JSON list of C-alpha atoms in Angstrom, two decimals:
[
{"chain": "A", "resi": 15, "resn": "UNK", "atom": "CA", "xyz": [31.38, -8.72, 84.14]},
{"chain": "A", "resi": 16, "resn": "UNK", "atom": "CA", "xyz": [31.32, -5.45, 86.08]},
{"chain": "A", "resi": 17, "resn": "UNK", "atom": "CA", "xyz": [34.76, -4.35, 84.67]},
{"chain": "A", "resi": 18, "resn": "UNK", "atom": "CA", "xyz": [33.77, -5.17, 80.88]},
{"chain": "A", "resi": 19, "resn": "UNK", "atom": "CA", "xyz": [30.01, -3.38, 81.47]},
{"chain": "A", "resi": 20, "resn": "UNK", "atom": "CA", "xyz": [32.04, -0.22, 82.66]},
{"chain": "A", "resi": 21, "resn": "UNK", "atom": "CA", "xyz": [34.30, -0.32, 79.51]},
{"chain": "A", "resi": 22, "resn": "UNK", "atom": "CA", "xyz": [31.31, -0.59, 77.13]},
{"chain": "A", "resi": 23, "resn": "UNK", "atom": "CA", "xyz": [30.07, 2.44, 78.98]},
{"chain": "A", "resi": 24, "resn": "UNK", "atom": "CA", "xyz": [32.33, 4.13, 77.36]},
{"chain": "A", "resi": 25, "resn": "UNK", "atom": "CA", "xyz": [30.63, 3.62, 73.96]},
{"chain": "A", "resi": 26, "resn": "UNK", "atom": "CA", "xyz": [28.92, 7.35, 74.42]},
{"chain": "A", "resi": 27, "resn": "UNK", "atom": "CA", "xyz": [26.12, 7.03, 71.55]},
{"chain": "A", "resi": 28, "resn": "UNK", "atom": "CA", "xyz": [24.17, 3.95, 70.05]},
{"chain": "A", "resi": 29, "resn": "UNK", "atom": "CA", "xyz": [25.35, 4.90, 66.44]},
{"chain": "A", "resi": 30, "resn": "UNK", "atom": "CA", "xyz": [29.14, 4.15, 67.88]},
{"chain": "A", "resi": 31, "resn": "UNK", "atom": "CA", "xyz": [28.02, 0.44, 69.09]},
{"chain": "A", "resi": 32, "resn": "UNK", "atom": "CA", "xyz": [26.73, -0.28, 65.88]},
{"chain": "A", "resi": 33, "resn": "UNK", "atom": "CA", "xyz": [29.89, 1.29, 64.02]},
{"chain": "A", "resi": 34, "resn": "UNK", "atom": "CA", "xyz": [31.59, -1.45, 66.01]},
{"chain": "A", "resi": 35, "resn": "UNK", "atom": "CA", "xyz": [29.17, -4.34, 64.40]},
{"chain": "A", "resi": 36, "resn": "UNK", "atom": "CA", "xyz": [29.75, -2.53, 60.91]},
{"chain": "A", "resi": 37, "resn": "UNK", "atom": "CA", "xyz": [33.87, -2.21, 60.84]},
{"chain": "A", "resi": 38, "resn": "UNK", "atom": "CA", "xyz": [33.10, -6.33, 61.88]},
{"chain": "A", "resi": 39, "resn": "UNK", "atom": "CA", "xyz": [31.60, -7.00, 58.55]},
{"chain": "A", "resi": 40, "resn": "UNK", "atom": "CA", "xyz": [33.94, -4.86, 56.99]},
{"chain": "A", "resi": 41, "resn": "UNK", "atom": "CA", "xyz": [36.86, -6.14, 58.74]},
{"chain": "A", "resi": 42, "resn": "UNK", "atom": "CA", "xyz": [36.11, -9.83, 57.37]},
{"chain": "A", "resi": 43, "resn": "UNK", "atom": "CA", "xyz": [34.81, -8.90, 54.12]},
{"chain": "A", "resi": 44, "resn": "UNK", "atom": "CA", "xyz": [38.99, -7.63, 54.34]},
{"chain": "A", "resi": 45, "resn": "UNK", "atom": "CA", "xyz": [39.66, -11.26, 53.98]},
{"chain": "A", "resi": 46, "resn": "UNK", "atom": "CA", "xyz": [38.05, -11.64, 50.44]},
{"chain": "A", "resi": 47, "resn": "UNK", "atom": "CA", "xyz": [39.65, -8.44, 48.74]},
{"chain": "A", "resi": 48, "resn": "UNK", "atom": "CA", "xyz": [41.71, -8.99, 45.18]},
{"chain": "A", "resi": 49, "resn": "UNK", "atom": "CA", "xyz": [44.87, -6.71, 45.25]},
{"chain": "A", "resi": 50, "resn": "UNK", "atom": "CA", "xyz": [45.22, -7.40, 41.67]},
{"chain": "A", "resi": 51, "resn": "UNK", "atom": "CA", "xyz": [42.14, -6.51, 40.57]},
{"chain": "A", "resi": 52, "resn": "UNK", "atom": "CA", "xyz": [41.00, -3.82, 43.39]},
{"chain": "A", "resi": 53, "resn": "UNK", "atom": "CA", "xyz": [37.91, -5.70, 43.76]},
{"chain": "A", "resi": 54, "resn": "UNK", "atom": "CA", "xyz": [36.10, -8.72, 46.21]},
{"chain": "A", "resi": 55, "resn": "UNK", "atom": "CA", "xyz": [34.53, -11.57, 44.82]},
{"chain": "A", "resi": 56, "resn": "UNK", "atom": "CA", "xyz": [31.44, -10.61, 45.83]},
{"chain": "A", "resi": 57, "resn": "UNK", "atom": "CA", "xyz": [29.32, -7.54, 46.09]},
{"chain": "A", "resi": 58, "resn": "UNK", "atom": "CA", "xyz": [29.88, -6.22, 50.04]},
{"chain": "A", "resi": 59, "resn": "UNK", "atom": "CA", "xyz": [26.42, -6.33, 51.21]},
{"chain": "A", "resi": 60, "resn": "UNK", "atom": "CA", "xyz": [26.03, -4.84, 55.00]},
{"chain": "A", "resi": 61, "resn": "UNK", "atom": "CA", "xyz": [22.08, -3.87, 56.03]},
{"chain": "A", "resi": 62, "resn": "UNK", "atom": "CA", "xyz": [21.29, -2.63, 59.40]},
{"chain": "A", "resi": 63, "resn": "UNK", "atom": "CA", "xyz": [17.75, -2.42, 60.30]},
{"chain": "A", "resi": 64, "resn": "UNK", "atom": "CA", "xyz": [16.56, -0.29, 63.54]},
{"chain": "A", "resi": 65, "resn": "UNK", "atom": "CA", "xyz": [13.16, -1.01, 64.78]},
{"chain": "A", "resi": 66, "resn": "UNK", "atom": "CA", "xyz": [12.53, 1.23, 67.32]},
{"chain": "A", "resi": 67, "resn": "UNK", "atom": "CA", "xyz": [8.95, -0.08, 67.87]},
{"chain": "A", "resi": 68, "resn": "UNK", "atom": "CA", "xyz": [10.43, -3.33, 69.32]},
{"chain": "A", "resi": 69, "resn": "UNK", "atom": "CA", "xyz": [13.37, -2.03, 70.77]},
{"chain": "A", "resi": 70, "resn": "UNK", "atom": "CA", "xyz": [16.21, -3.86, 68.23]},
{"chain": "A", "resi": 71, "resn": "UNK", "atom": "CA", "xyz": [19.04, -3.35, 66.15]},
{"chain": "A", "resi": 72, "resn": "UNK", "atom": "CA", "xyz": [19.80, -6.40, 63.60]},
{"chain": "A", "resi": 73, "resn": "UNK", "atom": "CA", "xyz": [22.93, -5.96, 61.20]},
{"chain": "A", "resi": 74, "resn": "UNK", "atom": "CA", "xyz": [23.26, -8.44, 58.11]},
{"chain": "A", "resi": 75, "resn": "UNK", "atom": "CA", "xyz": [25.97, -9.06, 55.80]},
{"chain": "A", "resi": 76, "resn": "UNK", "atom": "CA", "xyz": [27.28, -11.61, 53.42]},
{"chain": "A", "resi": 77, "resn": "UNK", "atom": "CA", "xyz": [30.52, -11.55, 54.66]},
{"chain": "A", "resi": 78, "resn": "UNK", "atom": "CA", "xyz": [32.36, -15.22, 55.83]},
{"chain": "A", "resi": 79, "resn": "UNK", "atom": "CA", "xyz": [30.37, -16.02, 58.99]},
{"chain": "A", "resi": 80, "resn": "UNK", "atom": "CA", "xyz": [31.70, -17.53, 62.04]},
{"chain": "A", "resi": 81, "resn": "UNK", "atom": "CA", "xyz": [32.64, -21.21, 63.17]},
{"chain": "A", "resi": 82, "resn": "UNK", "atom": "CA", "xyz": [31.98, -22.18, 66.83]},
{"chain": "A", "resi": 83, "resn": "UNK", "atom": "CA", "xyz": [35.45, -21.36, 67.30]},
{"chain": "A", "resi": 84, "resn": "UNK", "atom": "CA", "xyz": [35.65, -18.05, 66.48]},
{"chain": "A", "resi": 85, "resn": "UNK", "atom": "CA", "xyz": [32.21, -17.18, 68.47]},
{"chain": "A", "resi": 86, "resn": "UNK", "atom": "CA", "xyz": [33.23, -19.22, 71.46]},
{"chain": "A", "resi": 87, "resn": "UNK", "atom": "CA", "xyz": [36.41, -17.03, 71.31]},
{"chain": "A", "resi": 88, "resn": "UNK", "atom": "CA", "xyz": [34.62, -13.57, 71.10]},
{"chain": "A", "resi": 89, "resn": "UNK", "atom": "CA", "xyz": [33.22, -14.09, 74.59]},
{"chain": "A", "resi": 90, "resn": "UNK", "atom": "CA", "xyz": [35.67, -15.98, 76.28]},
{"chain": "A", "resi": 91, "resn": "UNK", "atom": "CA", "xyz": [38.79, -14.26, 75.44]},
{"chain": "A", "resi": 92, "resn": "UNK", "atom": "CA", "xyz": [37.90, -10.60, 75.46]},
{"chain": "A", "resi": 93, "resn": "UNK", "atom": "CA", "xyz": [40.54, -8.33, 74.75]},
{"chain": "A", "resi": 94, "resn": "UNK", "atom": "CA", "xyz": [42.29, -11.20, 72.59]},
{"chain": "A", "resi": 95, "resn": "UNK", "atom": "CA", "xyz": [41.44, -10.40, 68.65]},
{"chain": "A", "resi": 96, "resn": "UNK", "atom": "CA", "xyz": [42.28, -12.76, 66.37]},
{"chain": "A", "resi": 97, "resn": "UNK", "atom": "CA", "xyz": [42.62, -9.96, 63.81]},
{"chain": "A", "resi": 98, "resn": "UNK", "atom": "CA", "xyz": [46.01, -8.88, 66.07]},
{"chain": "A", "resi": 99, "resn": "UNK", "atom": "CA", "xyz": [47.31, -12.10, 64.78]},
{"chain": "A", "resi": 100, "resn": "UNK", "atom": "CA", "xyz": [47.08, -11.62, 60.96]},
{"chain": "A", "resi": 101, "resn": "UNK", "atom": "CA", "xyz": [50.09, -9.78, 60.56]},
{"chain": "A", "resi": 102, "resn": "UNK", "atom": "CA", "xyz": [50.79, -6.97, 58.11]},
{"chain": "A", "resi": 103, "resn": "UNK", "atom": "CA", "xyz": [47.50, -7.29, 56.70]},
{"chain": "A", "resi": 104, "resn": "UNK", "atom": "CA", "xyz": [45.60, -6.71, 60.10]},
{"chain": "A", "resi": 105, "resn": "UNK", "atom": "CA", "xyz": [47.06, -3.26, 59.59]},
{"chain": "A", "resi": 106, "resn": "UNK", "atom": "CA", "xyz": [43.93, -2.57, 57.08]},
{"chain": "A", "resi": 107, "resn": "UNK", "atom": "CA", "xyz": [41.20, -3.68, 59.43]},
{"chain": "A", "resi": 108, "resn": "UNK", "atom": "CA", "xyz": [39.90, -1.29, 62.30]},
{"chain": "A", "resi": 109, "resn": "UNK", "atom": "CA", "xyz": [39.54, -3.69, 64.81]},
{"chain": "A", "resi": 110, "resn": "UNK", "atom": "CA", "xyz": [42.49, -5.34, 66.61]},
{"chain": "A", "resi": 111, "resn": "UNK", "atom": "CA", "xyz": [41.66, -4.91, 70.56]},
{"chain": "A", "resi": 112, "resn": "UNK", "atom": "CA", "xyz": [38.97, -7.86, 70.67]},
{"chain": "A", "resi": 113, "resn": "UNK", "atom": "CA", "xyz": [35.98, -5.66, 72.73]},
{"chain": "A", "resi": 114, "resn": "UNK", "atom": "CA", "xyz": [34.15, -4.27, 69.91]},
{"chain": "A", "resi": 115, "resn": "UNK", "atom": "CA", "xyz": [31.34, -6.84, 70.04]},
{"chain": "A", "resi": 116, "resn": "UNK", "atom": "CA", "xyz": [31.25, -6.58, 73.82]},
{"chain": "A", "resi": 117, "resn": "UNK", "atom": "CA", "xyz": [29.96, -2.59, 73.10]},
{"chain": "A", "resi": 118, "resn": "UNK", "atom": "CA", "xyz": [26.13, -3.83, 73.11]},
{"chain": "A", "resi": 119, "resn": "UNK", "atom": "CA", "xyz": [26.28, -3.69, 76.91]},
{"chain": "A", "resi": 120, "resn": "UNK", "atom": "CA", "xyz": [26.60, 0.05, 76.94]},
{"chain": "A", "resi": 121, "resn": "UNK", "atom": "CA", "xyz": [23.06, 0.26, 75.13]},
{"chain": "A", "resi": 122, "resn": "UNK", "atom": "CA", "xyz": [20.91, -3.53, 74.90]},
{"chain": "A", "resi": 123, "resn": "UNK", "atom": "CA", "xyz": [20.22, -5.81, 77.25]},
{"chain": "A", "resi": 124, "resn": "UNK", "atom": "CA", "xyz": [20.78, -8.66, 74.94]},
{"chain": "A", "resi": 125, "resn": "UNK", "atom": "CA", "xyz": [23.09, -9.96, 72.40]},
{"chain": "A", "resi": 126, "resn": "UNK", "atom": "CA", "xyz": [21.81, -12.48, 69.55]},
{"chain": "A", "resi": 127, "resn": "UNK", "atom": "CA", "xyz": [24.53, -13.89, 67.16]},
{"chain": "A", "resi": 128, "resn": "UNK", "atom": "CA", "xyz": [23.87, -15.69, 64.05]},
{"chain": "A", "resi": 129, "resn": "UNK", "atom": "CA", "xyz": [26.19, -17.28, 62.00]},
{"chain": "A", "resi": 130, "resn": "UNK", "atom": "CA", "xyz": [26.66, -19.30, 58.95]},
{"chain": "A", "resi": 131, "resn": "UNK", "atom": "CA", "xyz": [29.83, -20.37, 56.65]},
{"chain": "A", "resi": 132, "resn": "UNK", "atom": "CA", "xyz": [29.30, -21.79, 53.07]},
{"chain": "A", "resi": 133, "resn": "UNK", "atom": "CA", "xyz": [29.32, -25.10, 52.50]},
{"chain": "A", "resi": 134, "resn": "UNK", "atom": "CA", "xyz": [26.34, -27.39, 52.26]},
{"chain": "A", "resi": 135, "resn": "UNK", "atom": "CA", "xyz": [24.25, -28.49, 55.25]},
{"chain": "A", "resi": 136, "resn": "UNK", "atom": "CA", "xyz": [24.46, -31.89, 54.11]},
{"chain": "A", "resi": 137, "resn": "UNK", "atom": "CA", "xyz": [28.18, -32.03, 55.81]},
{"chain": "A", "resi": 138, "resn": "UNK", "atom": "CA", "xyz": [27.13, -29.37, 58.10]},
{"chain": "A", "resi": 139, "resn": "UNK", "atom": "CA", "xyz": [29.40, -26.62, 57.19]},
{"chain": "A", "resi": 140, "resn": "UNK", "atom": "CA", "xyz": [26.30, -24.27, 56.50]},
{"chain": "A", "resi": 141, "resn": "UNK", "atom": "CA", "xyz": [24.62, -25.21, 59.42]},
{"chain": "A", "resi": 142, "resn": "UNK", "atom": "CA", "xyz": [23.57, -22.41, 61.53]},
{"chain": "A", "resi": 143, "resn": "UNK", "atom": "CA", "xyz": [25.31, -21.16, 64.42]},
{"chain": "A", "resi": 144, "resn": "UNK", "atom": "CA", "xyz": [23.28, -19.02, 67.17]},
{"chain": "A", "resi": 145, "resn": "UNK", "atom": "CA", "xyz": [24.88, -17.67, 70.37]},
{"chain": "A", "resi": 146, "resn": "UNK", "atom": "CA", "xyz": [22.70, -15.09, 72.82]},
{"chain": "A", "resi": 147, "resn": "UNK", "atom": "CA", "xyz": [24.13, -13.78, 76.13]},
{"chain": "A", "resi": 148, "resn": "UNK", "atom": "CA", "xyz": [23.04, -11.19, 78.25]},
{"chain": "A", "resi": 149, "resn": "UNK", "atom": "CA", "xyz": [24.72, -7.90, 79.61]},
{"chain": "A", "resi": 150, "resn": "UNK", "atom": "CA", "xyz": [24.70, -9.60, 83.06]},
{"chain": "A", "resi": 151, "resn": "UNK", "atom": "CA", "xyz": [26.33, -12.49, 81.61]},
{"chain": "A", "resi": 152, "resn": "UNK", "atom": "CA", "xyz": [30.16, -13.44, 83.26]},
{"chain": "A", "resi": 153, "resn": "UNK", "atom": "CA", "xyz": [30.23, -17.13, 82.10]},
{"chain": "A", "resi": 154, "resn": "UNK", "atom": "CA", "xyz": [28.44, -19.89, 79.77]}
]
């Protein structure tokens, strides 16, 4: 925990962190792009609302979501991105080192995540999927 708080510290300005959460969205929108027709299936939607009343930062998109997989794996193999493993096409996407979503601890406290794939929550594909840890957080 102490050496992964000391290399978010190195994330020098809020709007950096929240690049990070931004290239994210990007990054998987990625997935979804049309070569042939220079286009994505669907409009690329990213919001990012700052309260600074409350003290938050929430970022929406409509990319793909994540399966308990993939957010188990973003906290228990840092350093290990998935994106690395893509091949060629992982060339396109910014990030390939696997901390970017560990960056909140240079600036928040906490870390909400929640995720949702299509499908239909009758076979509970779209169910939710909510994760929280905390910058003091090493384990669970």
């Amino acid at each position: 925990m102490i050496l992964i708080n000391n290399v978010a510290s190195r994330y020098l300005s809020p709007s950096r962190i929240i690049i990070e959460f931004v290239d994210n969205s990007i990054d998987d929108m990625e997935k979804l792009y049309d070569a042939d027709t220079n286009s994505y299936p669907r409009e690329v939607i990213i919001n990012v609302h700052i309260n600074s009343k409350k003290n938050y930062v929430r970022i929406v998109d409509n990319a793909n979501g994540m399966n308990r997989e993939t957010l188990t794996r973003l906290v228990s193999n840092i350093g290990d991105s998935s994106k690395r493993e893509r091949g060629r096409e992982s060339l396109k996407v910014n990030g390939r080192f696997g901390f970017g979503m560990q960056s909140f601890r240079a600036a928040a406290h906490r870390l909400n995540i929640i995720s949702r794939q299509g499908g239909d929550d009758r076979d509970g594909e779209g169910s939710l999927l909510k994760m929280s840890f905390t910058r003091e957080q090493s384990e669970d």
